PDB file of C-alpha atoms and ligand atoms in Angstrom:
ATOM      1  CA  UNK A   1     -37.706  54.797-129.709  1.00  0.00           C
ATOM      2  CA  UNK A   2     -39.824  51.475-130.244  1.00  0.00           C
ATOM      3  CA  UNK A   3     -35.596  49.920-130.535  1.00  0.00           C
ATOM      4  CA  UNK A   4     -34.594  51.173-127.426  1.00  0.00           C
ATOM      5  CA  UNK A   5     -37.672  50.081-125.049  1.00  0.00           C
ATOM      6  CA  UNK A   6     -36.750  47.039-126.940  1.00  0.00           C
ATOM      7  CA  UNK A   7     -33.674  46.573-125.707  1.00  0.00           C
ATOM      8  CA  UNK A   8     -34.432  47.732-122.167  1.00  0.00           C
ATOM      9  CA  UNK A   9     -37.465  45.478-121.575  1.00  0.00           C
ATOM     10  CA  UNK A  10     -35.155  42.724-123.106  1.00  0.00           C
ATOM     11  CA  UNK A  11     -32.349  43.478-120.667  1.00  0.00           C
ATOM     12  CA  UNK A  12     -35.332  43.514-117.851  1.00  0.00           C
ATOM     13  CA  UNK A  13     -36.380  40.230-119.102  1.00  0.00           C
ATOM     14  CA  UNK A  14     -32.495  38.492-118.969  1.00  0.00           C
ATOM     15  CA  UNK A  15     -31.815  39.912-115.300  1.00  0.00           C
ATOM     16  CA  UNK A  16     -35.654  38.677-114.401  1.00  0.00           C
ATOM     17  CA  UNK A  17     -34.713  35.255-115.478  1.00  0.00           C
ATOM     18  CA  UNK A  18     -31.108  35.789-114.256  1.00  0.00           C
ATOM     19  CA  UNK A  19     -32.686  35.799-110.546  1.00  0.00           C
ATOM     20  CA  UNK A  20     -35.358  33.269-111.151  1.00  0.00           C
ATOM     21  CA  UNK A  21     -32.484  30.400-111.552  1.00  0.00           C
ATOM     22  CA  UNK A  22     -30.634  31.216-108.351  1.00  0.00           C
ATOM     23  CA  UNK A  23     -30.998  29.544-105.270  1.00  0.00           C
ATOM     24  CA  UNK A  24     -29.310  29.775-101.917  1.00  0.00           C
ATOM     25  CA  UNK A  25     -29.085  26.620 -99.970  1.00  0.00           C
ATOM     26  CA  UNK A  26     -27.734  27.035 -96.753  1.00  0.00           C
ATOM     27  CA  UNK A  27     -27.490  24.970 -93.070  1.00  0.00           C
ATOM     28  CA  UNK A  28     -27.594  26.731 -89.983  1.00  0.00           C
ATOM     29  CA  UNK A  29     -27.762  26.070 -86.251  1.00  0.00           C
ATOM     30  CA  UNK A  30     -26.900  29.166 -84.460  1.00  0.00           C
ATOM     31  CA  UNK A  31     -27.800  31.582 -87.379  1.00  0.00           C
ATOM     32  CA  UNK A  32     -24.836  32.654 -88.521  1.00  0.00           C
ATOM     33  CA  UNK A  33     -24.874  31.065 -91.781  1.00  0.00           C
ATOM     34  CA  UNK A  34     -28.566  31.843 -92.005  1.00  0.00           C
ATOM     35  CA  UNK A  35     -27.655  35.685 -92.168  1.00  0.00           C
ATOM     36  CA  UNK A  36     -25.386  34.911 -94.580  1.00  0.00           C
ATOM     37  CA  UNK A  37     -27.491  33.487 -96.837  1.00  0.00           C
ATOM     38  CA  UNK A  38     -30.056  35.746 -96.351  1.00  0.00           C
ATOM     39  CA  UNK A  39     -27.737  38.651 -97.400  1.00  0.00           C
ATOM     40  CA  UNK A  40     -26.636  36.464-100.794  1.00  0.00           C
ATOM     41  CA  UNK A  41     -30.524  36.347-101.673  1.00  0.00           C
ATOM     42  CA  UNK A  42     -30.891  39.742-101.063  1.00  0.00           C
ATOM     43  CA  UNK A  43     -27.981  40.960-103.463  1.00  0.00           C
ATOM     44  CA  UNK A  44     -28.894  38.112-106.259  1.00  0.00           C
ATOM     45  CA  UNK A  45     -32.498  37.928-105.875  1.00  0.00           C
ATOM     46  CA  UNK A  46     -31.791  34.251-105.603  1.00  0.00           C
ATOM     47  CA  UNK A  47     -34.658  32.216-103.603  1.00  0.00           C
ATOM     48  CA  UNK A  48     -33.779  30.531-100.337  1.00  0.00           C
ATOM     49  CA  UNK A  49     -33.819  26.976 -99.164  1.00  0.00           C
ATOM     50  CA  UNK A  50     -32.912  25.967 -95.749  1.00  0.00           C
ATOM     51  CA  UNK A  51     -31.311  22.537 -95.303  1.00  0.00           C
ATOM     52  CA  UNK A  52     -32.629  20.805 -93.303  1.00  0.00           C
ATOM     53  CA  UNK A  53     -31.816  17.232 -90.473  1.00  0.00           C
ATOM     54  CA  UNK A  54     -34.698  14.472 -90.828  1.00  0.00           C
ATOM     55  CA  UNK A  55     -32.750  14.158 -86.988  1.00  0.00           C
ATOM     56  CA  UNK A  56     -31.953  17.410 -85.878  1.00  0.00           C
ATOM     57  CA  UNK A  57     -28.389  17.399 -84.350  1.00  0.00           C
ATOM     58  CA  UNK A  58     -28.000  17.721 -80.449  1.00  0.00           C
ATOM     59  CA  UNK A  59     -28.216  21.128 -78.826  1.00  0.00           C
ATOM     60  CA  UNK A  60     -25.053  20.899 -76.932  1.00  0.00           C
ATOM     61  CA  UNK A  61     -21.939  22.313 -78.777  1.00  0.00           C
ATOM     62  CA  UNK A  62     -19.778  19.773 -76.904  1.00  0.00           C
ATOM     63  CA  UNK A  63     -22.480  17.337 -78.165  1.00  0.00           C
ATOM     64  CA  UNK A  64     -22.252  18.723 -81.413  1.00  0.00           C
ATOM     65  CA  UNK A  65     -18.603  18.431 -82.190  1.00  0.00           C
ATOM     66  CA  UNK A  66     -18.600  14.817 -80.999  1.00  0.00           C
ATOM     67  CA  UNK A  67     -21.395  13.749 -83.394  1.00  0.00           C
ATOM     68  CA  UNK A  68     -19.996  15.683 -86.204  1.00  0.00           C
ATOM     69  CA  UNK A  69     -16.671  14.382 -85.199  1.00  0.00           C
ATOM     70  CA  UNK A  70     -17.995  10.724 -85.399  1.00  0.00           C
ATOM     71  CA  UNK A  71     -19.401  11.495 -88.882  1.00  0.00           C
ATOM     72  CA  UNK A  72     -16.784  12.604 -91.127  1.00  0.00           C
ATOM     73  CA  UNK A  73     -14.225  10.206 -89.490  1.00  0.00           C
ATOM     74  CA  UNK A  74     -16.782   7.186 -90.428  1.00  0.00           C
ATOM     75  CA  UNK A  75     -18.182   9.217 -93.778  1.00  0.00           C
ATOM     76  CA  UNK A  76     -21.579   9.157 -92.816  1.00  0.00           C
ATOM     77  CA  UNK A  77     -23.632  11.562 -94.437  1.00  0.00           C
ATOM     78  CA  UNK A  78     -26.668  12.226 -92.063  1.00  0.00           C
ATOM     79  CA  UNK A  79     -30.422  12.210 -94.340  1.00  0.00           C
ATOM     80  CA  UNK A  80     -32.127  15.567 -95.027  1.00  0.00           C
ATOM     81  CA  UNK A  81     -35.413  16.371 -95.409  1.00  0.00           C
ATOM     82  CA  UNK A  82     -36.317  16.804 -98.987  1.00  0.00           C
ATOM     83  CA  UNK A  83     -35.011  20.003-101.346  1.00  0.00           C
ATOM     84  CA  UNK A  84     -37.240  22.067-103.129  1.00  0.00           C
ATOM     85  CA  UNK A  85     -39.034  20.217-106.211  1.00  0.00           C
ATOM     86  CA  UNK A  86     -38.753  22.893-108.522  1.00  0.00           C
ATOM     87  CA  UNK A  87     -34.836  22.603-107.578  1.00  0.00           C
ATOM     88  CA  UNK A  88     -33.969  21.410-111.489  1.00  0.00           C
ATOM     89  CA  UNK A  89     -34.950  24.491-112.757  1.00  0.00           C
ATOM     90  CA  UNK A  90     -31.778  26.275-110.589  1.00  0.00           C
ATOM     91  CA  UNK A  91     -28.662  26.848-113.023  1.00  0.00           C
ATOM     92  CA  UNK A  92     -26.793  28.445-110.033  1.00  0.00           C
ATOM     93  CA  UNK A  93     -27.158  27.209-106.279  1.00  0.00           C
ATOM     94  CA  UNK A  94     -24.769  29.350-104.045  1.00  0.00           C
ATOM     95  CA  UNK A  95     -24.051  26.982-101.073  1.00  0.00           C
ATOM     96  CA  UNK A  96     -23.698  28.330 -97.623  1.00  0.00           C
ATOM     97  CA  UNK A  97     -22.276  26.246 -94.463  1.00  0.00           C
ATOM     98  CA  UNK A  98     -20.917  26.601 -90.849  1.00  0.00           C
ATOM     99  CA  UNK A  99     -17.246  25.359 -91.180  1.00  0.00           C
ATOM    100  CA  UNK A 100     -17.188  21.990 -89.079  1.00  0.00           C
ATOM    101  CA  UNK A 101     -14.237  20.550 -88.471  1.00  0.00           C
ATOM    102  CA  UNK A 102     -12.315  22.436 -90.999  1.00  0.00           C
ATOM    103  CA  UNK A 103     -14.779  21.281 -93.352  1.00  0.00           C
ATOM    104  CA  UNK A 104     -18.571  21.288 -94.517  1.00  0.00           C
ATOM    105  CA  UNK A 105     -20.739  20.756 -92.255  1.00  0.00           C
ATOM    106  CA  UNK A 106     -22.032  17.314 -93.052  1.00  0.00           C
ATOM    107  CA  UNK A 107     -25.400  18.071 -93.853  1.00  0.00           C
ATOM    108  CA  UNK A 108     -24.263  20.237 -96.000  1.00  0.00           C
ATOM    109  CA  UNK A 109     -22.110  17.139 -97.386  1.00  0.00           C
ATOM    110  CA  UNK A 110     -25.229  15.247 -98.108  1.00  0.00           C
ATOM    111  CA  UNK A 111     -26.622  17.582-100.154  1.00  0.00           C
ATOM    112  CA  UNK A 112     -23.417  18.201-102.359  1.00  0.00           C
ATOM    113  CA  UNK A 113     -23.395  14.388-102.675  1.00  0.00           C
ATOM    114  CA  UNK A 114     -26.399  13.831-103.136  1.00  0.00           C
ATOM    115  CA  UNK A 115     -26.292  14.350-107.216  1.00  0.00           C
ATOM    116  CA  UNK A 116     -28.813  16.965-107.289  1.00  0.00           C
ATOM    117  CA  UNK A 117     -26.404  19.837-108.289  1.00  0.00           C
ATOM    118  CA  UNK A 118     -24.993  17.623-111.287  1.00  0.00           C
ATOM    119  CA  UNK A 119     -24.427  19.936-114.469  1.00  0.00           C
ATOM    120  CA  UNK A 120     -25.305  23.291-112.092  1.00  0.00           C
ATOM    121  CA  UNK A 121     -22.524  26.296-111.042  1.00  0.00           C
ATOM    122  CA  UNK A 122     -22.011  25.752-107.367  1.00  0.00           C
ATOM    123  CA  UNK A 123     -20.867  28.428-105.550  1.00  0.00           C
ATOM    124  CA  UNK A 124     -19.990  27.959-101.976  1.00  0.00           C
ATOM    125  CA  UNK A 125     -19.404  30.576 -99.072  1.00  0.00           C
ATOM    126  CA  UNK A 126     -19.059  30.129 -95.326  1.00  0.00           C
ATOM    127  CA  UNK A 127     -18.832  31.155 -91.781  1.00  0.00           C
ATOM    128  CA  UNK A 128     -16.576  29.823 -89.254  1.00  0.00           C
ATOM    129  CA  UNK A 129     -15.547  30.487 -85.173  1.00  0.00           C
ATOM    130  CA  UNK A 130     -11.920  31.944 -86.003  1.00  0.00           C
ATOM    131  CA  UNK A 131     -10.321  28.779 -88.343  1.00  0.00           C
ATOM    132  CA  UNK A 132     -11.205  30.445 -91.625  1.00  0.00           C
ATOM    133  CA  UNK A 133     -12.595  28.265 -94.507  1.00  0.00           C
ATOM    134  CA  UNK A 134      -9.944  25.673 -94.285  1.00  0.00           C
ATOM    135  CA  UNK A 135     -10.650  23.140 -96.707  1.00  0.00           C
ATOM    136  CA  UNK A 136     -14.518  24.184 -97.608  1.00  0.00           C
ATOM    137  CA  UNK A 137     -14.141  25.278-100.670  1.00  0.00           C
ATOM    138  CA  UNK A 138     -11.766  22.087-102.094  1.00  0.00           C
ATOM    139  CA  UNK A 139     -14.001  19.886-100.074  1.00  0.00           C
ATOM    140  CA  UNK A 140     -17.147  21.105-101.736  1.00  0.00           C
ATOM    141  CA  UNK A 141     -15.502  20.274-105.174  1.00  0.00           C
ATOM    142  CA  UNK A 142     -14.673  17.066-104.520  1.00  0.00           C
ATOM    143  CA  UNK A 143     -18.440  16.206-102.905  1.00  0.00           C
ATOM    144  CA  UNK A 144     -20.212  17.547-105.638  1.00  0.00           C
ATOM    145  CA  UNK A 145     -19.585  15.481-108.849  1.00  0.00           C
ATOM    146  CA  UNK A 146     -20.402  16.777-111.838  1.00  0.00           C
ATOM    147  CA  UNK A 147     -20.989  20.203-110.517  1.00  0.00           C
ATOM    148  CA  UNK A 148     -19.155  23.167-111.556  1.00  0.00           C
ATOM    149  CA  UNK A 149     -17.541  24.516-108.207  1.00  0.00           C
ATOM    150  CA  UNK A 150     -16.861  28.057-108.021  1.00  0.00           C
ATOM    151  CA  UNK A 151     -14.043  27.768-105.453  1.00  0.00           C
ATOM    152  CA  UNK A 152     -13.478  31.079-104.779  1.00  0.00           C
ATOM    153  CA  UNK A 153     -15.822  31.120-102.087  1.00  0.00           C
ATOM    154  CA  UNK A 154     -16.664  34.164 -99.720  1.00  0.00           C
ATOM    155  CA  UNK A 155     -15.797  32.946 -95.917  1.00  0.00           C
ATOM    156  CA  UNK A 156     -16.759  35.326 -92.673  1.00  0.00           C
ATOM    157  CA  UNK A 157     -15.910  35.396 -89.027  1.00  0.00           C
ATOM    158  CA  UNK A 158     -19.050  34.450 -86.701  1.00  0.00           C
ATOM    159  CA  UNK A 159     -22.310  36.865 -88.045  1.00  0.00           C
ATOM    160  CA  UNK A 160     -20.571  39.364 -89.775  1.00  0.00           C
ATOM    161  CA  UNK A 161     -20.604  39.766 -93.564  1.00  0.00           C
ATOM    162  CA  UNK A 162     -18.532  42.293 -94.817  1.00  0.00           C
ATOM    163  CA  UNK A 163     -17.891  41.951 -98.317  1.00  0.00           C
ATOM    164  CA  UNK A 164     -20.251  39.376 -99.144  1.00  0.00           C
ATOM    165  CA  UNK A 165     -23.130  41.377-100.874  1.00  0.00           C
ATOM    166  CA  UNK A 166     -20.141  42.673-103.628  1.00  0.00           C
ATOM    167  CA  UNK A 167     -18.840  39.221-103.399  1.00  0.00           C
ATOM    168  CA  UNK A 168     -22.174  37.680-104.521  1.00  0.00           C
ATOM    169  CA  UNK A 169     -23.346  39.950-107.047  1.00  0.00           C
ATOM    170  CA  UNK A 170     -19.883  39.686-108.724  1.00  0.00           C
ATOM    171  CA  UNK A 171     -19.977  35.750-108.190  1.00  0.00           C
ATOM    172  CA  UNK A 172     -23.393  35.080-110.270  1.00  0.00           C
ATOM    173  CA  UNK A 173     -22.425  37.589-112.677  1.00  0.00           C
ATOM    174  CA  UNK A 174     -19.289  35.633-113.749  1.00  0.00           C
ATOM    175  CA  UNK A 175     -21.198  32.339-113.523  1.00  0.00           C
ATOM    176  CA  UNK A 176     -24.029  33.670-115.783  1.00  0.00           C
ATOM    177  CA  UNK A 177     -21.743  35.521-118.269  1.00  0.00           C
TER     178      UNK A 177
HETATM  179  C1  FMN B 201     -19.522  20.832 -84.770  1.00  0.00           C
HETATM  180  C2  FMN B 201     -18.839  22.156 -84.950  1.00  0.00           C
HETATM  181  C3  FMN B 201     -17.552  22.220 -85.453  1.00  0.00           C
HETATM  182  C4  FMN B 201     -16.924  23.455 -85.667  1.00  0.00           C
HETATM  183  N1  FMN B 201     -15.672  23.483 -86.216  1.00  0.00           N
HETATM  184  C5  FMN B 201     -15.104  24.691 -86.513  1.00  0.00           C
HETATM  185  C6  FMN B 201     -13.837  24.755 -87.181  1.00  0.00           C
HETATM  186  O1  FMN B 201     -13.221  23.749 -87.524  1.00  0.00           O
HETATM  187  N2  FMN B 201     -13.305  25.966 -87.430  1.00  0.00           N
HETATM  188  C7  FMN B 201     -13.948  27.137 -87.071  1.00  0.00           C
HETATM  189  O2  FMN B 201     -13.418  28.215 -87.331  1.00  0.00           O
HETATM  190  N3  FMN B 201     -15.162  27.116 -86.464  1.00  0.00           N
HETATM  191  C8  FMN B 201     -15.751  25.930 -86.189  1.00  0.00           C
HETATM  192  N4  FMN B 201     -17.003  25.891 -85.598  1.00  0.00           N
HETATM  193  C9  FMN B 201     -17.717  27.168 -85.360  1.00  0.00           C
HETATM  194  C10 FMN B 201     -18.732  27.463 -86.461  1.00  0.00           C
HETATM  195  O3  FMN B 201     -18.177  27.285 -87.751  1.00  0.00           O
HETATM  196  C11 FMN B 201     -19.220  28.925 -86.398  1.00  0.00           C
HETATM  197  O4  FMN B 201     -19.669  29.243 -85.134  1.00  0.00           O
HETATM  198  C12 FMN B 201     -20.312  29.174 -87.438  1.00  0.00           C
HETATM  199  O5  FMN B 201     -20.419  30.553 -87.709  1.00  0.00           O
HETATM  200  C13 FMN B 201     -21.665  28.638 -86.976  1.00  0.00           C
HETATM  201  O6  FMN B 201     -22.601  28.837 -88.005  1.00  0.00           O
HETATM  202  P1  FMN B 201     -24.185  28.738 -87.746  1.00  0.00           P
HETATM  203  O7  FMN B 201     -24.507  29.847 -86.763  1.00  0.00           O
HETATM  204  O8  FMN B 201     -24.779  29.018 -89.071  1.00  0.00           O
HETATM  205  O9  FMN B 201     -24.484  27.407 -87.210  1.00  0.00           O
HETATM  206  C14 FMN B 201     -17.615  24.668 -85.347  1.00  0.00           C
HETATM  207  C15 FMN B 201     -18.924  24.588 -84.822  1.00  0.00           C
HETATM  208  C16 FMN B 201     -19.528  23.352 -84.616  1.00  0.00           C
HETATM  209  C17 FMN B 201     -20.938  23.291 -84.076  1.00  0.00           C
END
């Protein structure tokens, strides 16, 4: 008896601390990504970090494309306002982004650049306007030096999110295993 609540409280203990290292970073303007990343908290118990502009980009979508246009052709990467200070203590950050351009969006960029997520499992997923994830996934390897990129990422059309709980629980299991 005393060896099996043992083991359970032990297993308890691993998914506890399982949960406690997994974060969800995620940029959003229109809050499609946001539910997204809301639903790959939910089904990891991962905690939740909104990236955020120090400049917030324009309202306009025509606007928007322009600007984001501008960026990636001259490789800026636009500041953000600082991530989470307990952020070291994440082994797995599951990385969500609007698909811009057929890439990251490039907030998103400066955070995978940045050289915060060096030595973590990366894990990115996406939603896009009909273009699918294009070259996300690849792009989010090459950003993030040092990072182990899961690119096998979970992509979805506008606000829906079919398949992405499964997708996510199976995702940090293989990362963690
Ligand atoms: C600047 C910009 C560029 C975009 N480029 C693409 C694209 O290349 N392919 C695509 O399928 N959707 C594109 N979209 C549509 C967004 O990816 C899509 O609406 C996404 O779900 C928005 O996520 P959000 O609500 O989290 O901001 C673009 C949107 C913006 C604002």
């Amino acid at each position: 008896m005393k060896k099996i609540l043992t083991i359970i409280l032990g297993s308890l203990l691993f998914a506890s601390t399982i949960e406690a290292k997994t974060l969800v970073a995620y940029y959003s303007i229109t809050g499609n990504t946001q539910k997204a990343a809301e639903v790959v908290a939910e089904a990891t118990g991962a905690d939740l970090y909104q990236i955020e502009l120090v400049t917030p980009y324009p309202p306009e979508y025509r606007d928007q494309v322009a600007l984001a246009k501008k960026e990636l052709a001259d490789g800026t990467l636009p500041p953000i306002k600082p991530w989470p200070e307990n952020i070291s203590q994440y082994y797995v950050v599951f990385v969500g982004s609007p698909v811009w351009l057929g890439t990251m969006a490039t907030p998103v960029r400066t955070f995978l650049a940045s050289g915060v997520l060096k030595g973590k499992t990366v894990i990115p997923f996406v939603t896009h306007g009909g273009g699918g994830a294009d070259n996300c996934f690849i792009d989010t390897a090459k950003l993030c030096e040092g990072c182990e990129v899961e690119t096998d990422g979970w992509s979805g059309y506008g606000s829906m999110t079919f398949g992405l709980k499964k997708w996510a629980e199976k995702s940090l299991k293989e990362a963690v295993e």
